[in-house]
Amino acid sequence: MRKIDIFDTTLRDGEQSAGINLNTGEKLEIARQLDKLGVTIIEAGFPASSPGDFEAVQRIANTVQNTIVTGLSRTTQGDIDAAWEALRDAAQPHIHIFLATSPIHMRDKLMKTPDEVVELAVNAVKYAKKKFPLVQWSAEDAFRSDRDYLVRIINEVIEAGADVINVPDTVGYASPAEYGALFKFLKENVKGVEKVKLSAHCHNDLGMATANTIAAIENGADQIEGTINGIGERAGNVAIEEVAVALHIRKDIYGFETGINLKEIKRTSQLVSQLTGVIIQPNKAVVGKNAFAHESGIHQDGMLKNPETYEIITPELIGENPIPLALGKHSGRHAFKARAISMGFELSDEKLNAAFRDFKKLADRKKEITEEDLLVLFTDQQTHDTETPVYKLDEVKVQYIEANVPTATIEITAPNGESVRKSSTGAGAVEAIFNTLEELVQGEVHILDYRVSSVGKGRDALGEAVINLSYDGHDSIGRDVAQDVLEASAKAYLNAINRQIINGKVREIETMR
Ligand code: KIV
Ligand code: ZN
């Protein structure tokens, strides 16, 4: 079977989507999980774009050992040097350089002639090759580029030393037949194509990203690029889990293998959704919560007689295992630690103790602590940034002093350690909380989106609040859970603000350099 390399860009193209803002701890946690999932390459960020991205790429490169780690770079020497500084200690340093090649991008965005673009690309690859053993070059908006020009620039970039050539459908415009034909054409016309790997990178603007990616593989692509849950710019990138499962389930017609450990798909998908705050649509292929639900009587009847009547993928295939026993308030630290390990968390003693304290508090109020609750508790500790002082919620209460006028009273500890308490009203309890918090945090806040959902099932399930807000002009997604949805909402609000504070701190450090 031909092996297809899986290039994961959840932490770069995925993180680029509106409102997603992961801190370094969260990126590291996702990278560790991607390593377990068995992707070939993790694109950990764009080192020259911000100190936060630089730090995340460097930490991931120094931590992840089995998977190649790469960073994005423009064609400038400054970008390539920054990528090298971030990646030099990686097990196999890899750089991803991109430059647009379509007429519209060259003329209106880059304001360069086609000849100038060739020169920039060639010089960048030659420069990068002096440092990096592995250099990938991307022709941004390749699909809308002139075919002969594409062949010319790829020929020259291969000559300059590129190891992988990526051919993106940057705006998700291609049809499967056209995108497949482009790979066939490049295979037949590029000189030295046998020395490099060709990579497919599909966006999902017309909902054809999975079909396009598979068409590319059938026509010679050796690598595919995508994200978990298909997150990414606009309508997103191709969802890696969809491609991996499609190739597995239909190996009878495709005959390719990806090296993806399918049993880690569910866990990876949940982690990415939880940390990015991007909810998975219920009917999403492979990982949606209804992907294995059979509702109609006829379907249920068929399933009982023979599951294969309606089920082509089993939940077990992607790691949706029978739920293990729930823990409760009598469970000890030993069982708690054992569960953390079995769920794949490696927590320091300090973090495990903190998670255990949260567990005990929760167990006082909730009869059974489920796998989903534990996932939230462990992930919170694993990704907690303990170094930066941020806002902390100490108390939130809502009273109806006057009929129909809720008043929220909130006490927080500010980043300078001071305790502050304020009250404010609103048209509803949530608005009263947000109004009070806006007075407490210093900065201008606009709420862009706000959702509450339950973690797991049952009337005592934890409530999860996800909020998308803009704080001093920067979009940020915050998320938190609590048994009381009002408390979860207040914590999610502060979580979004704190993410900006952490980023702001990084920006301050950069200006001091
Ligand atoms: O979509 C795209 O063209 C990209 C490039 C940077 C590879 O993400
Ligand atoms: Zn892209």
Short mmCIF file of C-alpha atoms and ligand atoms in Angstrom, two decimals:
data_model
loop_
_atom_site.label_atom_id
_atom_site.label_comp_id
_atom_site.label_asym_id
_atom_site.label_seq_id
_atom_site.Cartn_x
_atom_site.Cartn_y
_atom_site.Cartn_z
CA MET A 1 0.00 0.00 0.00
CA ARG A 2 1.29 3.48 -0.86
CA LYS A 3 1.86 5.58 2.27
CA ILE A 4 0.34 9.06 2.29
CA ASP A 5 2.00 11.55 4.66
CA ILE A 6 -0.41 13.53 6.84
CA PHE A 7 0.61 17.15 7.38
CA ASP A 8 -1.45 18.61 10.21
CA THR A 9 -1.94 22.37 10.22
CA THR A 10 -4.51 22.64 13.06
CA LEU A 11 -2.09 24.87 14.98
CA ARG A 12 -1.34 27.15 12.01
CA ASP A 13 -4.09 27.30 9.34
CA GLY A 14 -6.64 26.10 11.93
CA GLU A 15 -5.55 28.55 14.59
CA GLN A 16 -5.77 31.29 11.96
CA SER A 17 -9.62 31.09 12.03
CA ALA A 18 -11.55 34.01 13.45
CA GLY A 19 -11.52 34.16 17.23
CA ILE A 20 -9.33 31.11 17.92
CA ASN A 21 -6.57 32.03 20.28
CA LEU A 22 -4.66 29.17 21.89
CA ASN A 23 -2.01 29.69 24.54
CA THR A 24 1.30 27.81 24.44
CA GLY A 25 0.16 25.19 26.98
CA GLU A 26 -2.93 24.43 24.90
CA LYS A 27 -0.92 24.22 21.67
CA LEU A 28 1.52 21.86 23.34
CA GLU A 29 -1.32 19.65 24.53
CA ILE A 30 -2.79 19.48 21.03
CA ALA A 31 0.66 18.73 19.57
CA ARG A 32 1.16 15.85 22.03
CA GLN A 33 -2.19 14.44 21.00
CA LEU A 34 -1.38 14.84 17.28
CA ASP A 35 1.81 12.90 17.95
CA LYS A 36 -0.30 10.08 19.43
CA LEU A 37 -2.68 10.29 16.49
CA GLY A 38 0.28 9.50 14.25
CA VAL A 39 0.35 12.47 11.86
CA THR A 40 3.60 12.73 9.89
CA ILE A 41 4.16 16.48 10.28
CA ILE A 42 2.80 19.08 12.72
CA GLU A 43 2.77 22.66 11.47
CA ALA A 44 3.08 24.29 14.87
CA GLY A 45 2.74 27.94 13.83
CA PHE A 46 4.33 30.84 11.98
CA PRO A 47 7.42 31.74 14.05
CA ALA A 48 8.01 35.22 12.57
CA SER A 49 4.39 36.28 13.01
CA SER A 50 4.42 36.83 16.80
CA PRO A 51 6.51 35.98 19.86
CA GLY A 52 3.65 33.72 21.00
CA ASP A 53 3.86 31.69 17.79
CA PHE A 54 7.66 31.58 18.02
CA GLU A 55 7.54 30.28 21.58
CA ALA A 56 4.87 27.68 20.74
CA VAL A 57 6.77 26.35 17.69
CA GLN A 58 10.00 26.16 19.69
CA ARG A 59 8.41 24.36 22.64
CA ILE A 60 6.57 21.91 20.42
CA ALA A 61 9.72 21.23 18.36
CA ASN A 62 11.67 20.55 21.54
CA THR A 63 8.97 18.32 23.04
CA VAL A 64 7.54 16.22 20.23
CA GLN A 65 10.03 13.58 19.14
CA ASN A 66 8.23 11.12 16.86
CA THR A 67 6.59 13.59 14.52
CA ILE A 68 8.30 16.12 12.26
CA VAL A 69 7.59 19.71 13.39
CA THR A 70 7.51 22.60 10.93
CA GLY A 71 6.89 26.34 10.92
CA LEU A 72 5.47 28.59 8.22
CA SER A 73 7.65 31.25 6.62
CA ARG A 74 7.40 33.91 3.93
CA THR A 75 10.28 34.15 1.48
CA THR A 76 12.20 36.74 3.52
CA GLN A 77 15.50 35.86 5.19
CA GLY A 78 14.11 37.30 8.46
CA ASP A 79 11.24 34.80 8.44
CA ILE A 80 13.52 31.89 7.55
CA ASP A 81 15.98 32.87 10.31
CA ALA A 82 13.13 33.08 12.85
CA ALA A 83 11.89 29.64 11.77
CA TRP A 84 15.42 28.27 12.15
CA GLU A 85 15.80 29.69 15.65
CA ALA A 86 12.49 28.10 16.63
CA LEU A 87 13.16 24.74 14.97
CA ARG A 88 16.92 24.20 15.09
CA ASP A 89 16.70 21.73 18.01
CA ALA A 90 13.85 19.71 16.50
CA ALA A 91 14.52 16.04 15.76
CA GLN A 92 14.15 16.80 12.02
CA PRO A 93 14.01 20.57 11.32
CA HIS A 94 11.49 21.28 8.57
CA ILE A 95 10.41 24.64 7.12
CA HIS A 96 7.33 25.52 5.08
CA ILE A 97 7.92 28.53 2.78
CA PHE A 98 5.04 29.94 0.77
CA LEU A 99 4.58 32.50 -1.99
CA ALA A 100 1.55 33.16 -4.17
CA THR A 101 1.66 32.24 -7.86
CA SER A 102 -1.81 33.09 -9.24
CA PRO A 103 -2.10 36.18 -11.47
CA ILE A 104 -4.49 37.92 -9.06
CA HIS A 105 -2.25 37.33 -6.02
CA MET A 106 0.98 38.28 -7.81
CA ARG A 107 -0.46 41.44 -9.36
CA ASP A 108 -2.83 42.77 -6.68
CA LYS A 109 -1.42 41.42 -3.43
CA LEU A 110 2.33 40.96 -3.92
CA MET A 111 2.62 43.62 -6.66
CA LYS A 112 5.38 41.57 -8.29
CA THR A 113 5.94 40.29 -11.79
CA PRO A 114 5.95 36.51 -12.40
CA ASP A 115 9.75 36.68 -12.93
CA GLU A 116 10.24 38.45 -9.60
CA VAL A 117 8.12 35.80 -7.87
CA VAL A 118 10.29 33.01 -9.33
CA GLU A 119 13.42 34.80 -8.12
CA LEU A 120 12.03 35.30 -4.61
CA ALA A 121 10.93 31.66 -4.33
CA VAL A 122 14.23 30.27 -5.62
CA ASN A 123 16.36 32.51 -3.37
CA ALA A 124 14.25 31.64 -0.32
CA VAL A 125 14.51 27.89 -0.93
CA LYS A 126 18.28 28.11 -1.51
CA TYR A 127 18.72 30.14 1.67
CA ALA A 128 16.53 27.79 3.72
CA LYS A 129 18.28 24.71 2.35
CA LYS A 130 21.58 25.89 3.89
CA LYS A 131 19.96 25.45 7.32
CA PHE A 132 17.08 23.01 7.07
CA PRO A 133 17.38 19.35 5.98
CA LEU A 134 13.70 19.45 4.93
CA VAL A 135 12.25 22.32 2.91
CA GLN A 136 8.67 22.48 1.70
CA TRP A 137 7.61 25.18 -0.75
CA SER A 138 3.98 26.15 -1.34
CA ALA A 139 2.60 27.89 -4.40
CA GLU A 140 -0.18 29.79 -2.65
CA ASP A 141 -3.38 29.83 -4.77
CA ALA A 142 -1.77 27.22 -7.03
CA PHE A 143 -5.10 26.03 -8.33
CA ARG A 144 -5.88 29.43 -9.89
CA SER A 145 -2.34 29.79 -11.28
CA ASP A 146 -1.39 29.53 -14.93
CA ARG A 147 -0.42 25.89 -15.53
CA ASP A 148 2.74 26.57 -17.57
CA TYR A 149 3.90 29.16 -15.08
CA LEU A 150 3.27 26.70 -12.24
CA VAL A 151 5.44 24.10 -13.98
CA ARG A 152 8.19 26.69 -14.56
CA ILE A 153 8.33 27.90 -10.93
CA ILE A 154 8.10 24.36 -9.49
CA ASN A 155 10.95 23.21 -11.80
CA GLU A 156 13.14 26.04 -10.51
CA VAL A 157 12.24 25.55 -6.86
CA ILE A 158 13.06 21.82 -7.10
CA GLU A 159 16.37 22.76 -8.71
CA ALA A 160 16.97 25.12 -5.74
CA GLY A 161 16.60 22.18 -3.33
CA ALA A 162 12.94 21.89 -2.23
CA ASP A 163 11.96 18.46 -0.90
CA VAL A 164 8.16 18.89 -0.92
CA ILE A 165 6.00 20.96 -3.27
CA ASN A 166 2.60 21.94 -1.98
CA VAL A 167 -0.14 22.77 -4.48
CA PRO A 168 -2.93 24.47 -2.50
CA ASP A 169 -6.47 25.20 -3.49
CA THR A 170 -6.26 28.24 -1.24
CA VAL A 171 -9.79 29.54 -1.84
CA GLY A 172 -11.59 26.18 -2.13
CA TYR A 173 -12.52 26.75 -5.79
CA ALA A 174 -11.54 23.45 -7.39
CA SER A 175 -13.77 20.52 -8.30
CA PRO A 176 -12.44 16.99 -7.58
CA ALA A 177 -11.91 16.23 -11.29
CA GLU A 178 -10.02 19.48 -11.88
CA TYR A 179 -7.87 19.21 -8.77
CA GLY A 180 -6.98 15.59 -9.56
CA ALA A 181 -6.13 16.60 -13.13
CA LEU A 182 -3.76 19.29 -11.84
CA PHE A 183 -1.74 16.68 -9.93
CA LYS A 184 -1.65 14.41 -12.98
CA PHE A 185 -0.48 17.33 -15.12
CA LEU A 186 2.30 18.23 -12.65
CA LYS A 187 3.42 14.61 -12.40
CA GLU A 188 3.70 14.49 -16.19
CA ASN A 189 5.29 17.89 -16.78
CA VAL A 190 7.50 18.91 -13.86
CA LYS A 191 11.19 18.06 -14.32
CA GLY A 192 12.58 16.11 -11.36
CA VAL A 193 9.11 15.52 -9.91
CA GLU A 194 10.26 12.04 -8.86
CA LYS A 195 12.78 13.66 -6.46
CA VAL A 196 10.10 15.49 -4.45
CA LYS A 197 6.81 14.81 -2.71
CA LEU A 198 3.71 16.54 -4.02
CA SER A 199 1.31 17.80 -1.38
CA ALA A 200 -2.41 18.66 -1.52
CA HIS A 201 -3.88 21.45 0.60
CA CYS A 202 -7.63 21.99 0.25
CA HIS A 203 -9.96 24.58 1.68
CA ASN A 204 -13.64 23.81 2.02
CA ASP A 205 -15.42 26.88 0.62
CA LEU A 206 -17.60 24.80 -1.71
CA GLY A 207 -17.77 21.78 0.62
CA MET A 208 -15.48 19.74 -1.65
CA ALA A 209 -12.27 19.63 0.39
CA THR A 210 -12.41 15.91 1.26
CA ALA A 211 -13.31 14.86 -2.28
CA ASN A 212 -10.61 17.15 -3.72
CA THR A 213 -7.96 15.79 -1.34
CA ILE A 214 -8.78 12.21 -2.28
CA ALA A 215 -8.74 13.10 -5.97
CA ALA A 216 -5.23 14.53 -5.48
CA ILE A 217 -4.08 11.32 -3.78
CA GLU A 218 -5.48 9.22 -6.62
CA ASN A 219 -3.52 11.36 -9.05
CA GLY A 220 -0.14 11.19 -7.35
CA ALA A 221 -0.13 13.38 -4.20
CA ASP A 222 2.22 11.88 -1.60
CA GLN A 223 1.16 14.15 1.24
CA ILE A 224 -2.10 15.82 2.27
CA GLU A 225 -2.55 18.83 4.53
CA GLY A 226 -5.54 19.46 6.77
CA THR A 227 -6.80 20.14 10.26
CA ILE A 228 -8.68 18.29 12.98
CA ASN A 229 -12.44 18.88 12.75
CA GLY A 230 -11.73 20.82 9.53
CA ILE A 231 -11.17 24.12 11.38
CA GLY A 232 -9.45 26.86 9.41
CA GLU A 233 -9.83 30.13 7.50
CA ARG A 234 -13.41 30.85 6.33
CA ALA A 235 -15.14 27.46 5.72
CA GLY A 236 -12.04 25.68 6.98
CA ASN A 237 -9.51 23.15 5.71
CA VAL A 238 -10.05 19.52 4.84
CA ALA A 239 -10.78 17.48 7.99
CA ILE A 240 -7.92 15.00 8.45
CA GLU A 241 -10.18 12.51 10.24
CA GLU A 242 -12.51 12.38 7.22
CA VAL A 243 -9.68 11.63 4.80
CA ALA A 244 -8.08 9.03 7.10
CA VAL A 245 -11.36 7.20 7.74
CA ALA A 246 -12.47 7.37 4.09
CA LEU A 247 -9.16 5.84 2.95
CA HIS A 248 -9.49 3.15 5.60
CA ILE A 249 -13.14 2.24 5.03
CA ARG A 250 -12.77 2.25 1.24
CA LYS A 251 -9.31 0.64 1.08
CA ASP A 252 -10.92 -1.77 -1.35
CA ILE A 253 -10.93 1.00 -3.97
CA TYR A 254 -8.12 3.29 -2.82
CA GLY A 255 -5.40 1.07 -1.37
CA PHE A 256 -3.50 3.85 0.47
CA GLU A 257 -2.46 3.99 4.09
CA THR A 258 -1.87 7.04 6.27
CA GLY A 259 -0.22 5.79 9.46
CA ILE A 260 -3.05 7.46 11.43
CA ASN A 261 -3.98 5.67 14.63
CA LEU A 262 -7.73 5.78 14.05
CA LYS A 263 -8.51 4.99 17.70
CA GLU A 264 -7.11 8.41 18.70
CA ILE A 265 -9.47 10.33 16.40
CA LYS A 266 -12.31 10.90 18.88
CA ARG A 267 -9.98 12.07 21.63
CA THR A 268 -8.11 14.43 19.28
CA SER A 269 -11.33 15.86 17.93
CA GLN A 270 -12.74 16.49 21.42
CA LEU A 271 -9.54 18.09 22.62
CA VAL A 272 -9.34 20.46 19.65
CA SER A 273 -13.00 21.41 20.05
CA GLN A 274 -12.64 21.95 23.77
CA LEU A 275 -9.50 24.08 23.59
CA THR A 276 -10.43 26.15 20.53
CA GLY A 277 -14.06 26.61 21.61
CA VAL A 278 -15.16 25.60 18.10
CA ILE A 279 -18.16 23.33 18.47
CA ILE A 280 -18.40 20.33 16.11
CA GLN A 281 -21.60 20.32 14.06
CA PRO A 282 -23.71 17.38 15.30
CA ASN A 283 -24.01 15.78 11.85
CA LYS A 284 -20.30 16.22 11.00
CA ALA A 285 -18.89 13.12 9.27
CA VAL A 286 -16.87 10.80 11.52
CA VAL A 287 -16.76 12.94 14.71
CA GLY A 288 -20.18 14.64 14.98
CA LYS A 289 -22.17 13.58 18.03
CA ASN A 290 -24.89 12.16 15.75
CA ALA A 291 -22.46 10.39 13.42
CA PHE A 292 -23.44 7.03 14.93
CA ALA A 293 -26.99 7.85 16.10
CA HIS A 294 -29.87 5.93 14.53
CA GLU A 295 -33.16 7.66 15.13
CA SER A 296 -35.87 6.32 12.83
CA GLY A 297 -37.72 3.12 13.72
CA ILE A 298 -36.77 1.44 10.44
CA HIS A 299 -33.08 2.21 10.97
CA GLN A 300 -33.17 1.05 14.58
CA ASP A 301 -34.89 -2.16 13.58
CA GLY A 302 -32.24 -2.78 10.90
CA MET A 303 -29.42 -2.04 13.36
CA LEU A 304 -30.79 -4.53 15.89
CA LYS A 305 -30.99 -7.24 13.24
CA ASN A 306 -27.58 -6.51 11.76
CA PRO A 307 -25.59 -3.30 12.52
CA GLU A 308 -24.11 -3.40 9.02
CA THR A 309 -27.52 -2.49 7.58
CA TYR A 310 -26.89 1.17 8.40
CA GLU A 311 -23.42 1.41 9.94
CA ILE A 312 -20.33 1.61 7.73
CA ILE A 313 -18.07 3.01 10.47
CA THR A 314 -18.19 1.71 14.03
CA PRO A 315 -17.76 4.10 16.96
CA GLU A 316 -14.97 1.83 18.25
CA LEU A 317 -12.96 2.41 15.07
CA ILE A 318 -12.36 6.03 16.03
CA GLY A 319 -11.88 5.31 19.73
CA GLU A 320 -15.38 5.92 21.02
CA ASN A 321 -15.11 3.16 23.59
CA PRO A 322 -17.74 1.93 26.02
CA ILE A 323 -17.73 4.50 28.80
CA PRO A 324 -15.65 3.35 31.81
CA LEU A 325 -17.07 3.44 35.33
CA ALA A 326 -17.80 6.90 36.64
CA LEU A 327 -15.85 8.17 39.65
CA GLY A 328 -17.68 9.58 42.65
CA LYS A 329 -17.04 11.40 45.91
CA HIS A 330 -15.65 8.28 47.59
CA SER A 331 -13.05 7.69 44.89
CA GLY A 332 -9.53 8.15 46.15
CA ARG A 333 -6.50 9.94 44.74
CA HIS A 334 -5.10 6.62 43.55
CA ALA A 335 -8.09 5.82 41.32
CA PHE A 336 -8.14 9.42 40.15
CA LYS A 337 -4.46 9.31 39.15
CA ALA A 338 -4.91 5.93 37.45
CA ARG A 339 -7.78 7.39 35.39
CA ALA A 340 -5.65 10.42 34.39
CA ILE A 341 -2.94 8.05 33.16
CA SER A 342 -5.37 5.79 31.32
CA MET A 343 -6.82 8.85 29.60
CA GLY A 344 -3.33 9.80 28.42
CA PHE A 345 -2.61 12.76 30.73
CA GLU A 346 0.86 13.24 32.17
CA LEU A 347 0.29 15.70 35.02
CA SER A 348 2.90 16.86 37.51
CA ASP A 349 2.10 16.11 41.18
CA GLU A 350 1.18 19.77 41.68
CA LYS A 351 -1.28 19.76 38.77
CA LEU A 352 -2.69 16.37 39.72
CA ASN A 353 -3.33 17.64 43.27
CA ALA A 354 -5.06 20.74 41.91
CA ALA A 355 -7.21 18.61 39.59
CA PHE A 356 -8.04 16.29 42.51
CA ARG A 357 -9.14 19.29 44.63
CA ASP A 358 -11.45 20.42 41.79
CA PHE A 359 -12.72 16.84 41.46
CA LYS A 360 -13.60 16.66 45.17
CA LYS A 361 -15.43 20.00 45.01
CA LEU A 362 -17.39 18.80 42.01
CA ALA A 363 -18.11 15.41 43.57
CA ASP A 364 -19.76 17.16 46.52
CA ARG A 365 -22.33 18.57 44.13
CA LYS A 366 -22.57 15.88 41.46
CA LYS A 367 -23.25 12.21 42.06
CA GLU A 368 -21.21 10.72 39.25
CA ILE A 369 -18.15 12.27 37.65
CA THR A 370 -18.10 11.06 34.07
CA GLU A 371 -15.32 10.64 31.53
CA GLU A 372 -16.36 13.95 29.95
CA ASP A 373 -16.12 15.78 33.30
CA LEU A 374 -12.68 14.28 33.91
CA LEU A 375 -11.52 15.31 30.44
CA VAL A 376 -12.41 18.90 31.31
CA LEU A 377 -10.70 18.77 34.73
CA PHE A 378 -7.48 17.20 33.43
CA THR A 379 -7.26 19.38 30.33
CA ASP A 380 -7.76 22.52 32.41
CA GLN A 381 -4.76 21.62 34.55
CA GLN A 382 -2.62 20.43 31.66
CA THR A 383 -3.06 23.68 29.77
CA HIS A 384 -3.10 26.07 32.71
CA ASP A 385 -0.62 28.92 32.32
CA THR A 386 0.59 29.38 35.88
CA GLU A 387 3.16 32.07 35.17
CA THR A 388 1.17 35.05 33.94
CA PRO A 389 -0.94 36.91 36.51
CA VAL A 390 -4.48 37.12 35.15
CA TYR A 391 -8.02 37.82 36.41
CA LYS A 392 -9.47 35.20 38.75
CA LEU A 393 -13.15 34.84 39.61
CA ASP A 394 -13.67 34.64 43.38
CA GLU A 395 -17.43 34.96 43.66
CA VAL A 396 -20.44 35.55 41.47
CA LYS A 397 -24.01 35.88 42.63
CA VAL A 398 -27.19 37.16 41.05
CA GLN A 399 -30.10 38.51 43.06
CA TYR A 400 -33.45 39.92 42.04
CA ILE A 401 -33.56 42.91 44.39
CA GLU A 402 -36.27 44.60 42.38
CA ALA A 403 -38.76 42.35 40.56
CA ASN A 404 -37.45 41.47 37.05
CA VAL A 405 -34.20 43.41 37.55
CA PRO A 406 -31.32 41.01 38.14
CA THR A 407 -28.29 42.43 39.93
CA ALA A 408 -24.96 40.64 39.65
CA THR A 409 -22.33 41.03 42.35
CA ILE A 410 -18.90 39.78 41.42
CA GLU A 411 -15.60 39.65 43.23
CA ILE A 412 -12.41 39.03 41.30
CA THR A 413 -8.68 39.07 41.95
CA ALA A 414 -7.06 41.39 39.43
CA PRO A 415 -3.67 40.58 37.79
CA ASN A 416 -1.98 42.91 40.33
CA GLY A 417 -3.31 40.71 43.16
CA GLU A 418 -5.91 43.22 44.34
CA SER A 419 -9.43 42.03 45.22
CA VAL A 420 -12.20 44.05 43.57
CA ARG A 421 -15.97 43.77 43.99
CA LYS A 422 -18.69 45.42 41.93
CA SER A 423 -22.40 45.14 41.19
CA SER A 424 -24.42 45.95 38.13
CA THR A 425 -27.83 45.22 36.66
CA GLY A 426 -28.91 43.91 33.26
CA ALA A 427 -32.00 42.89 31.31
CA GLY A 428 -31.24 39.24 32.26
CA ALA A 429 -28.90 37.45 34.65
CA VAL A 430 -26.22 36.87 32.02
CA GLU A 431 -26.26 40.47 30.86
CA ALA A 432 -25.98 41.63 34.48
CA ILE A 433 -22.88 39.41 34.87
CA PHE A 434 -21.30 40.66 31.65
CA ASN A 435 -22.03 44.30 32.56
CA THR A 436 -20.41 43.84 35.95
CA LEU A 437 -17.39 42.10 34.49
CA GLU A 438 -16.96 44.85 31.92
CA GLU A 439 -16.69 47.33 34.78
CA LEU A 440 -14.17 45.10 36.55
CA VAL A 441 -11.74 44.41 33.69
CA GLN A 442 -9.99 47.39 32.28
CA GLY A 443 -10.67 47.64 28.57
CA GLU A 444 -13.42 47.82 26.00
CA VAL A 445 -15.38 44.58 25.58
CA HIS A 446 -17.88 43.65 22.86
CA ILE A 447 -19.64 40.28 23.00
CA LEU A 448 -19.63 38.68 19.54
CA ASP A 449 -21.11 35.28 20.35
CA TYR A 450 -22.09 33.32 23.45
CA ARG A 451 -23.27 29.73 23.89
CA VAL A 452 -24.01 27.42 26.78
CA SER A 453 -24.19 23.64 26.49
CA SER A 454 -24.00 20.65 28.79
CA VAL A 455 -20.97 18.44 29.18
CA GLY A 456 -22.39 14.94 29.03
CA LYS A 457 -25.89 13.89 30.00
CA GLY A 458 -28.18 14.16 33.03
CA ARG A 459 -29.74 17.01 34.97
CA ASP A 460 -26.61 17.46 37.10
CA ALA A 461 -24.29 17.64 34.05
CA LEU A 462 -21.66 20.38 34.03
CA GLY A 463 -22.53 23.47 32.01
CA GLU A 464 -20.00 24.70 29.48
CA ALA A 465 -20.00 28.33 28.37
CA VAL A 466 -18.14 29.49 25.26
CA ILE A 467 -17.86 33.18 24.58
CA ASN A 468 -16.42 35.04 21.65
CA LEU A 469 -15.62 38.64 22.47
CA SER A 470 -13.44 41.47 21.37
CA TYR A 471 -11.25 43.01 24.07
CA ASP A 472 -9.50 46.25 23.17
CA GLY A 473 -9.99 45.42 19.48
CA HIS A 474 -8.65 41.82 19.69
CA ASP A 475 -11.02 38.88 19.12
CA SER A 476 -10.80 36.12 21.66
CA ILE A 477 -12.67 32.91 22.47
CA GLY A 478 -13.04 31.95 26.13
CA ARG A 479 -14.42 28.77 27.57
CA ASP A 480 -15.06 27.34 31.00
CA VAL A 481 -17.25 24.90 32.83
CA ALA A 482 -19.05 24.86 36.14
CA GLN A 483 -22.09 23.21 37.53
CA ASP A 484 -23.87 26.56 37.51
CA VAL A 485 -24.10 27.99 33.99
CA LEU A 486 -23.94 31.56 35.32
CA GLU A 487 -20.65 30.81 37.03
CA ALA A 488 -19.43 29.04 33.85
CA SER A 489 -20.39 32.14 31.84
CA ALA A 490 -18.48 34.50 34.13
CA LYS A 491 -15.43 32.21 34.06
CA ALA A 492 -15.59 31.91 30.26
CA TYR A 493 -15.71 35.70 29.96
CA LEU A 494 -12.59 36.07 32.14
CA ASN A 495 -10.92 33.22 30.25
CA ALA A 496 -11.32 35.16 26.99
CA ILE A 497 -9.92 38.32 28.61
CA ASN A 498 -7.03 36.39 30.19
CA ARG A 499 -6.02 34.94 26.82
CA GLN A 500 -5.59 38.45 25.53
CA ILE A 501 -3.63 39.42 28.64
CA ILE A 502 -1.27 36.47 28.10
CA ASN A 503 -0.83 37.47 24.45
CA GLY A 504 -0.40 41.11 25.47
CA LYS A 505 2.32 40.12 27.87
CA VAL A 506 4.08 38.34 25.06
CA ARG A 507 3.73 41.45 22.89
CA GLU A 508 5.27 43.56 25.70
CA ILE A 509 8.26 41.21 25.92
CA GLU A 510 8.75 41.51 22.17
CA THR A 511 8.87 45.34 22.28
CA MET A 512 11.53 45.12 24.98
CA ARG A 513 13.83 42.93 22.83
O1 KIV B 1 -4.16 27.91 1.83
C1 KIV B 1 -2.97 28.16 1.58
O2 KIV B 1 -2.57 28.44 0.44
C2 KIV B 1 -2.04 28.16 2.70
C3 KIV B 1 -0.60 28.32 2.36
C4 KIV B 1 0.11 29.16 3.35
C5 KIV B 1 0.02 26.99 2.20
O3 KIV B 1 -2.43 27.93 3.83
ZN ZN B 2 -4.49 27.07 3.79
#
